[in-house]
CSV table of C-alpha atoms in Angstrom, one decimal:
chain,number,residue,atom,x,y,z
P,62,UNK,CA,166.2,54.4,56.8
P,63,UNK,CA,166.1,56.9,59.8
P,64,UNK,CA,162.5,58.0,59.0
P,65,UNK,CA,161.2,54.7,58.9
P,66,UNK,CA,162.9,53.6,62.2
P,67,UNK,CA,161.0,57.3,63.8
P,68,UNK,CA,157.7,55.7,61.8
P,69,UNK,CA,157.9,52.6,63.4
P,70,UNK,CA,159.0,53.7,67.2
P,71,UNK,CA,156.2,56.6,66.2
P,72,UNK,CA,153.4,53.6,65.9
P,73,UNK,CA,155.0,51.4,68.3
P,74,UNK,CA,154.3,54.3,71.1
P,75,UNK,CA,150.9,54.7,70.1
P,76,UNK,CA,149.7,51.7,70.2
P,77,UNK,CA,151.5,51.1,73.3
P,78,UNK,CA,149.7,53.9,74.3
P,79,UNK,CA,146.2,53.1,73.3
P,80,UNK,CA,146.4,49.9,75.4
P,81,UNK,CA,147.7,51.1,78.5
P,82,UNK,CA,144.9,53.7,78.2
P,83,UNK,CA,142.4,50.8,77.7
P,84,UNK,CA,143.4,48.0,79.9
P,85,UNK,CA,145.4,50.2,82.5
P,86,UNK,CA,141.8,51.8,84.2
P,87,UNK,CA,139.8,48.5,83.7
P,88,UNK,CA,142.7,47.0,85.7
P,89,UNK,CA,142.9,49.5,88.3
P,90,UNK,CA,138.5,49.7,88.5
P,91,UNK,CA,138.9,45.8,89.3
P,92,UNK,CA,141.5,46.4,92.2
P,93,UNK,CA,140.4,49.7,93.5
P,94,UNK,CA,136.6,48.5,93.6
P,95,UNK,CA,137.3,45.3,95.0
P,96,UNK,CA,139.7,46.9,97.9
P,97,UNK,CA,137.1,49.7,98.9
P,98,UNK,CA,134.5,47.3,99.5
P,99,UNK,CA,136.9,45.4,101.4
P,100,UNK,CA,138.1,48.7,103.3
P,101,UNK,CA,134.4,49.4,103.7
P,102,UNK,CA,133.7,46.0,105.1
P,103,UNK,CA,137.0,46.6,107.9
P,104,UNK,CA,136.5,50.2,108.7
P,105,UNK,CA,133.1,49.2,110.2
P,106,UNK,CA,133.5,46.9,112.4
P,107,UNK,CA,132.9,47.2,116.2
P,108,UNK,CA,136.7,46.8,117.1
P,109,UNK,CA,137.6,49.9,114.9
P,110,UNK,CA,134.3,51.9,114.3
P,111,UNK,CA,135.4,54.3,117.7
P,112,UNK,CA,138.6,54.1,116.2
P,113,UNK,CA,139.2,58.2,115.1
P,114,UNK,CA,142.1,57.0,112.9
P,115,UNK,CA,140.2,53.7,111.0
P,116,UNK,CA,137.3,56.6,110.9
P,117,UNK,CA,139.0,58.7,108.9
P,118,UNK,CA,140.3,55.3,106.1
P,119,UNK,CA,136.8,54.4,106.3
P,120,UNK,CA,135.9,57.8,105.1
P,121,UNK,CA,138.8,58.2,102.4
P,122,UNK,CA,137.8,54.6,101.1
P,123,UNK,CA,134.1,56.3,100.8
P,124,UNK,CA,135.9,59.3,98.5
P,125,UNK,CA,138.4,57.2,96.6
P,126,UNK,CA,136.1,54.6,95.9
P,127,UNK,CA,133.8,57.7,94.3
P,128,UNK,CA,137.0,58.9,92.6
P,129,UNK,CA,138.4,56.0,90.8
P,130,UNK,CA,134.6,55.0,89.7
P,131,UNK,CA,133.8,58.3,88.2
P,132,UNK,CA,137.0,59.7,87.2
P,133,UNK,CA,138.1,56.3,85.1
P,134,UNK,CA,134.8,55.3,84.2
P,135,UNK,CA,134.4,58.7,82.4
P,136,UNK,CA,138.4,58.8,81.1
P,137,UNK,CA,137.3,55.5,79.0
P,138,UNK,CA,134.1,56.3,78.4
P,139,UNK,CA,135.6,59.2,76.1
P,140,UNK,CA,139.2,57.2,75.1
P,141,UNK,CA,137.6,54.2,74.1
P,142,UNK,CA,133.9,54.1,73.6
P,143,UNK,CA,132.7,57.1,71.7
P,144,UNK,CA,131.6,59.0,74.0
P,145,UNK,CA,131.3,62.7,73.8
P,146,UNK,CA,129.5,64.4,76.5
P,147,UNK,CA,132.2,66.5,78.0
P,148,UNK,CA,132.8,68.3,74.5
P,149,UNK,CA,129.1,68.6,73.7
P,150,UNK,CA,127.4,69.1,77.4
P,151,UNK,CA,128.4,72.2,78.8
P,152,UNK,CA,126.6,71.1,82.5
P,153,UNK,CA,128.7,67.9,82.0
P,154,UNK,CA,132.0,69.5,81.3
P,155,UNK,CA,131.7,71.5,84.2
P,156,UNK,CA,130.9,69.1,86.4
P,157,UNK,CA,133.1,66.5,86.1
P,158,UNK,CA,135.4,69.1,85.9
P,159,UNK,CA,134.8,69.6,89.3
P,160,UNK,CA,133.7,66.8,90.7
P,161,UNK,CA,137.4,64.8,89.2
P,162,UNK,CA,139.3,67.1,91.3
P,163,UNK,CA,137.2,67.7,94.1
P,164,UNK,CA,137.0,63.9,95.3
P,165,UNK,CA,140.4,63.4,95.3
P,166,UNK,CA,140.9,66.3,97.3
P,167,UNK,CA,138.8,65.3,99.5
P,168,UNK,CA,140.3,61.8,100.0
P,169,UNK,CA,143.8,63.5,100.0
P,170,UNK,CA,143.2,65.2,102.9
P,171,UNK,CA,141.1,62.9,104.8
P,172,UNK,CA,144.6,60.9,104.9
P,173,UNK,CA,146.5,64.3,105.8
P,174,UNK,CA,143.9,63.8,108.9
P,175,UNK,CA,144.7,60.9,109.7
P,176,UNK,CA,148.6,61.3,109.5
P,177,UNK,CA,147.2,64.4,112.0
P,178,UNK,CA,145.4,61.9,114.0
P,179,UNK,CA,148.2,59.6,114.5
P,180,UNK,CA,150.6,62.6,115.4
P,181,UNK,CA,148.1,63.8,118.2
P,182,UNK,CA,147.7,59.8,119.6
P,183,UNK,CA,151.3,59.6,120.0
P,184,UNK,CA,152.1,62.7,122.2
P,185,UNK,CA,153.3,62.4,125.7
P,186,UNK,CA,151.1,65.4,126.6
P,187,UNK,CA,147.6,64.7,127.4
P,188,UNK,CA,145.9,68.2,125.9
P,189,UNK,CA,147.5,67.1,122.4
P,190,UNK,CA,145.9,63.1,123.2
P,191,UNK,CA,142.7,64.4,123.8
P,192,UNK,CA,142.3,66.1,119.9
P,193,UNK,CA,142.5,62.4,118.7
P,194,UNK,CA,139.0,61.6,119.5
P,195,UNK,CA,135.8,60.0,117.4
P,196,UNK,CA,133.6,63.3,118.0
P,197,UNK,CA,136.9,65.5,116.6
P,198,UNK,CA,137.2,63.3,113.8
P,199,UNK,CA,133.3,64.0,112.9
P,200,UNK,CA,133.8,67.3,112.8
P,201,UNK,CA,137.1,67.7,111.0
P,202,UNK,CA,135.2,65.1,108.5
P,203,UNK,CA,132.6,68.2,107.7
P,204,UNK,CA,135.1,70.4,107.6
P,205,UNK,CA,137.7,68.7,105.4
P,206,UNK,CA,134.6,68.3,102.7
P,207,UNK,CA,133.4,72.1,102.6
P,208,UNK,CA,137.0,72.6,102.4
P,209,UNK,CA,137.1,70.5,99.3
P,210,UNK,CA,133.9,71.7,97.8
P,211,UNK,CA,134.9,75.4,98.3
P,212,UNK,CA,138.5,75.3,97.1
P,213,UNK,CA,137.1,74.2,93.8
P,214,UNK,CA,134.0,76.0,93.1
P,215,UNK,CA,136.1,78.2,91.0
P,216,UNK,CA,136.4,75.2,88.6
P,217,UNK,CA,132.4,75.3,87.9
P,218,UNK,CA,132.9,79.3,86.5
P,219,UNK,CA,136.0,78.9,84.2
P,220,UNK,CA,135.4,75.5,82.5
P,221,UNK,CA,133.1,75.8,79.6
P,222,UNK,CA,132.6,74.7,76.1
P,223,UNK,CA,135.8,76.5,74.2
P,224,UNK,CA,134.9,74.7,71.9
P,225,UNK,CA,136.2,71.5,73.5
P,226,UNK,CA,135.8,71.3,77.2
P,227,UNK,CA,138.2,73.6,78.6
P,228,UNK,CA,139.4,76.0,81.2
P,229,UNK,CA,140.3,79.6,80.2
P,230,UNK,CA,143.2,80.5,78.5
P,231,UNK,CA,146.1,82.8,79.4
P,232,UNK,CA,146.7,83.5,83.2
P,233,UNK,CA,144.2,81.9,84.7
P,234,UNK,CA,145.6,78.4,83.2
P,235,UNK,CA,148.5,78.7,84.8
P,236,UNK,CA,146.6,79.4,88.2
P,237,UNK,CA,144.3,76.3,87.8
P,238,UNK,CA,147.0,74.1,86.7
P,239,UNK,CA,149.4,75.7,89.9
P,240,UNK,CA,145.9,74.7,92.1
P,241,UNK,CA,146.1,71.5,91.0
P,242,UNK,CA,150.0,71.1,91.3
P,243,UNK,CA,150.5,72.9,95.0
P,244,UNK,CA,147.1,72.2,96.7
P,245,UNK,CA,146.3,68.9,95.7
P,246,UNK,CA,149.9,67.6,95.6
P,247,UNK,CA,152.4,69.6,97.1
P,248,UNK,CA,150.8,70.9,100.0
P,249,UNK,CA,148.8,68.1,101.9
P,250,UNK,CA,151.7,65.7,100.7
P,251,UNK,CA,154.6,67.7,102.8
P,252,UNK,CA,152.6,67.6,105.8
P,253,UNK,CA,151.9,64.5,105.3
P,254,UNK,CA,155.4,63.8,105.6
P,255,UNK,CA,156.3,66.3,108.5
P,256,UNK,CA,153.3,64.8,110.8
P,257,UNK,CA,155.0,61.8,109.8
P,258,UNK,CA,158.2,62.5,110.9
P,259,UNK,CA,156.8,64.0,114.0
P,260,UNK,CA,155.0,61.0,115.0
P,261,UNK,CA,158.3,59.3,114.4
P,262,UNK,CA,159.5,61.5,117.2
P,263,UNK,CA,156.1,60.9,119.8
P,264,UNK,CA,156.9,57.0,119.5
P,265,UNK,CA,160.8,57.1,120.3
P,266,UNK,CA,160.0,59.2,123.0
P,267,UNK,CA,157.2,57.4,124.4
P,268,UNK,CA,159.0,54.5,124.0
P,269,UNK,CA,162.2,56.0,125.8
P,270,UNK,CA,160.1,57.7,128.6
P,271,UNK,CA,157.8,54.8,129.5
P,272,UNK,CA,157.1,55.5,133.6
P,273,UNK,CA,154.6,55.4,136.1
P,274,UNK,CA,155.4,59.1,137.2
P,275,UNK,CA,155.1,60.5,133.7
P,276,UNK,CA,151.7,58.6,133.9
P,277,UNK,CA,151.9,57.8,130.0
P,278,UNK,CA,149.3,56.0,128.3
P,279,UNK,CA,150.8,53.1,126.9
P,280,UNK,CA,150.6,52.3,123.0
P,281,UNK,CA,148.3,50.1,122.0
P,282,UNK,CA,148.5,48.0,119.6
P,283,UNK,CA,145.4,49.8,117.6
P,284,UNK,CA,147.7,53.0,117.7
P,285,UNK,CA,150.8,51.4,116.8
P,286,UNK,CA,149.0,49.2,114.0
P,287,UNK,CA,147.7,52.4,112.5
P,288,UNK,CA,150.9,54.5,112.8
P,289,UNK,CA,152.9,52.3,111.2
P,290,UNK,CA,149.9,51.9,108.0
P,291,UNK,CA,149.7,55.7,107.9
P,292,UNK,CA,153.4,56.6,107.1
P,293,UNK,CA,153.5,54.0,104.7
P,294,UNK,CA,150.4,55.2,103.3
P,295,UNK,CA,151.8,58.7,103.3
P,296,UNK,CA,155.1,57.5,101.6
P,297,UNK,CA,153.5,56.0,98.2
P,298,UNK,CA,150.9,57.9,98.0
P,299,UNK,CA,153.3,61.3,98.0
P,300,UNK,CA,155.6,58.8,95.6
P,301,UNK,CA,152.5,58.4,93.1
P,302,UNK,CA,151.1,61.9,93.5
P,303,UNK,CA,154.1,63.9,93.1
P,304,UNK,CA,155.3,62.5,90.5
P,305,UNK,CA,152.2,63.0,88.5
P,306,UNK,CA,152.1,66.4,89.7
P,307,UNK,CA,155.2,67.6,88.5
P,308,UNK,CA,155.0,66.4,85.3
P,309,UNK,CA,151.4,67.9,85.2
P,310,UNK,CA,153.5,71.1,85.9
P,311,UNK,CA,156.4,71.0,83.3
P,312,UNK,CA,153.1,70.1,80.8
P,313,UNK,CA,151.2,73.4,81.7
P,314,UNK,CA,154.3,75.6,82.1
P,315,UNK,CA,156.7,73.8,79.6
P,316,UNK,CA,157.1,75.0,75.9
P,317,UNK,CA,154.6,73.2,73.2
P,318,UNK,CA,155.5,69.8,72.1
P,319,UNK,CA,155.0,69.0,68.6
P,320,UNK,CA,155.4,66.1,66.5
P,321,UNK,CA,157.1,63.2,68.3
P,322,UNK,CA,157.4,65.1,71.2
P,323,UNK,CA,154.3,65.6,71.4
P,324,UNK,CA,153.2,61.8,71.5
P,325,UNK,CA,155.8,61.2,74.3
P,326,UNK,CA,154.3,63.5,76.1
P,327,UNK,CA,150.9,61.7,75.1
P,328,UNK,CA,152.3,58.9,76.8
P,329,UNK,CA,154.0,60.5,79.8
P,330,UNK,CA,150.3,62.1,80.8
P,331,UNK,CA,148.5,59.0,80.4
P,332,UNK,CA,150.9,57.0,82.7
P,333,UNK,CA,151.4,59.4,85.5
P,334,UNK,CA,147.3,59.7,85.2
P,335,UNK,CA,147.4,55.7,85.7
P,336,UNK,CA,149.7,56.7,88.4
P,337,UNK,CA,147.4,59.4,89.5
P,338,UNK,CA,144.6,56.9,90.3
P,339,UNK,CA,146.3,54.1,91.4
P,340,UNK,CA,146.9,56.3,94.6
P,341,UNK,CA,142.8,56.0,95.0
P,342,UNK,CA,142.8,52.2,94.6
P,343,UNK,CA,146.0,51.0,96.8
P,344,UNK,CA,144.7,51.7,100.0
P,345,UNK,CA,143.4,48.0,101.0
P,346,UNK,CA,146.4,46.4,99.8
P,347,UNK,CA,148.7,48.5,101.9
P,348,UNK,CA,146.4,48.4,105.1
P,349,UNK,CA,146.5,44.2,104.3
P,350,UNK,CA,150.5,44.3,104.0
P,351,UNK,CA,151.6,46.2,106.8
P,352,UNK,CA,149.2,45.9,109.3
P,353,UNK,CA,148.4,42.6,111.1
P,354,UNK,CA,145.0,44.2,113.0
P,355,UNK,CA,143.2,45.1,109.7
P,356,UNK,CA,144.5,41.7,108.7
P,357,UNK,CA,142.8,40.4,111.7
P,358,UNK,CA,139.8,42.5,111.6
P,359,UNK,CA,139.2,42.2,108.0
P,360,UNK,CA,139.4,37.8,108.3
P,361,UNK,CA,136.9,38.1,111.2
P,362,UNK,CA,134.3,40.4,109.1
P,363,UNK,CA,134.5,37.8,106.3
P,364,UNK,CA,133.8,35.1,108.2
P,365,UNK,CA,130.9,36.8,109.9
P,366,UNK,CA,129.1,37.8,106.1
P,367,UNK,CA,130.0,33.7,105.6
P,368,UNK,CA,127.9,32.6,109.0
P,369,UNK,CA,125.2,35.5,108.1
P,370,UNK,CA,124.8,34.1,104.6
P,371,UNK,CA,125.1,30.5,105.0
P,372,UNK,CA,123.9,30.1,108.9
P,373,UNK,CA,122.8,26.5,108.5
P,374,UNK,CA,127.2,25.5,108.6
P,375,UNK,CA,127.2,27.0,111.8
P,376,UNK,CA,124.4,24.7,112.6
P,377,UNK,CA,125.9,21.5,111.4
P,378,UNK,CA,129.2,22.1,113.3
P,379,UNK,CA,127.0,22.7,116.5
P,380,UNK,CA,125.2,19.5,116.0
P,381,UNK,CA,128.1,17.3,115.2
């Protein structure tokens, strides 16, 4: 009686699992698609676009948009339809390798920038002001991508055809899976958080030591709009991230699961890599949410792509 009850929790869980693998990224594709090109269609308008801050969302859009595309459209592709490049392609494994946890990086730390951004903006001293700037974001754009690109170029020498795609063995897989773990998660996450919580600080004093002889510039409401979006940015995306980095970590350095074990942990990894890429599709609905300028913004772009495709309603509402 007992092993049947294991049997049918056993098939339960992987047909549980099966779907969530399946529907879960077409889901997320759908949202995170739909809210890039939205983000893409804010970011770029004339009241933000010599906004340093809404220049560096635009630019994470640009790299999460690239992330969830290729990184879920390539997951399914080999869950769900057959397909087997990364085992058979050794150009391919290496590749996507690099290129899954490149992008992200990238994105991850063109938020850090802007939680950076936002900390400068809301200092009372002027020198620290003048680092949140349009020309300072372009180059700390440059930079934050060679950053990216570098940090991971070690991925394109270890992966290889072993004979599934794979990195190497021993050591080393305890290095790339600590990379991962601490520079993708950790690490740009906790300053996240302590910018943050400095910016916190800038505000209340700011607010506190608002004077003529202190010869403050005021907040306005772009700044405040975009502090108050960044920190809860910062806040679920650390939530979504972390938690799929430590379980990422307890999977590389935890004993070997067998048997049911093992399909738990099936499961565990497939959720927390939903989780994983839900942090690249959220952005646009947390920007719509808490912030009443993109909400703004965003409503006055869409009706300007509705006057510049349908120009003849503008027209008619002139003439009548």
């Amino acid at each position: 009686m007992c092993n049947t009850n294991i049997t049918s929790t056993q098939a339960t869980i992987q047909i549980f699992t099966l779907k969530m693998t399946l529907y879960g990224p077409i889901l997320l594709l759908i949202i995170g698609i739909f809210g890039c090109l939205c983000n893409l269609l804010t970011f770029t308008s004339r009241q933000l676009r010599e906004n340093s801050c809404a220049f560096y969302f635009l630019c994470a859009s640009i790299f999460e948009f690239l992330s969830i595309t290729f990184g879920l459209i390539s997951r399914l592709a080999a869950d769900h339809f057959g397909s087997d490049l990364q085992n058979t392609n050794r150009f391919y494994c290496k590749f996507r390798a690099y290129l899954v946890s490149s992008i992200p990086l990238i994105a991850t730390y063109l938020i850090l920038l802007s939680a950076i951004d936002r900390c400068m903006s809301s200092s009372i001293h002027a020198r620290l002001r003048s680092f949140s700037h349009i020309k300072i974001a372009h180059r700390s754009l440059g930079i934050a991508i060679l950053l990216g690109l570098i940090s991971c170029s070690h991925i394109l020498f270890t992966y290889d055809l072993r004979p599934k795609c794979s990195t190497l063995s021993g050591s080393y897989a305890i290095f790339d899976g600590m990379f991962v773990v601490f520079w993708l998660g950790i690490i740009p996450h906790i300053l996240m958080l302590i910018f943050g919580f400095i910016t916190l600080i800038h505000i209340k004093r700011m607010t506190q030591k608002r004077s003529k002889t202190l010869q403050i510039k005021p907040v306005t409401t772009t700044h405040h709009s975009a502090s108050q979006t960044n920190r809860i940015q910062v806040g679920l995306s650390s939530l979504l991230i972390l938690t799929r980095m430590i379980y990422y970590a307890y999977y590389i350095l935890g004993p070997s699961l067998t048997g049911y074990n093992r399909m738990i942990g099936s499961f565990l990894m497939s959720f927390t890599t939903l989780l994983y890429y839900s942090n690249y599709a959220k952005s646009f609905y947390i920007y719509t949410l808490t912030s009443r300028l993109f909400r703004s913004v965003f409503l006055q772009r869409i009706q300007e792509c509705i006057r510049m495709i349908c120009p003849f309603q503008r027209l008619s509402i002139k003439t009548t």
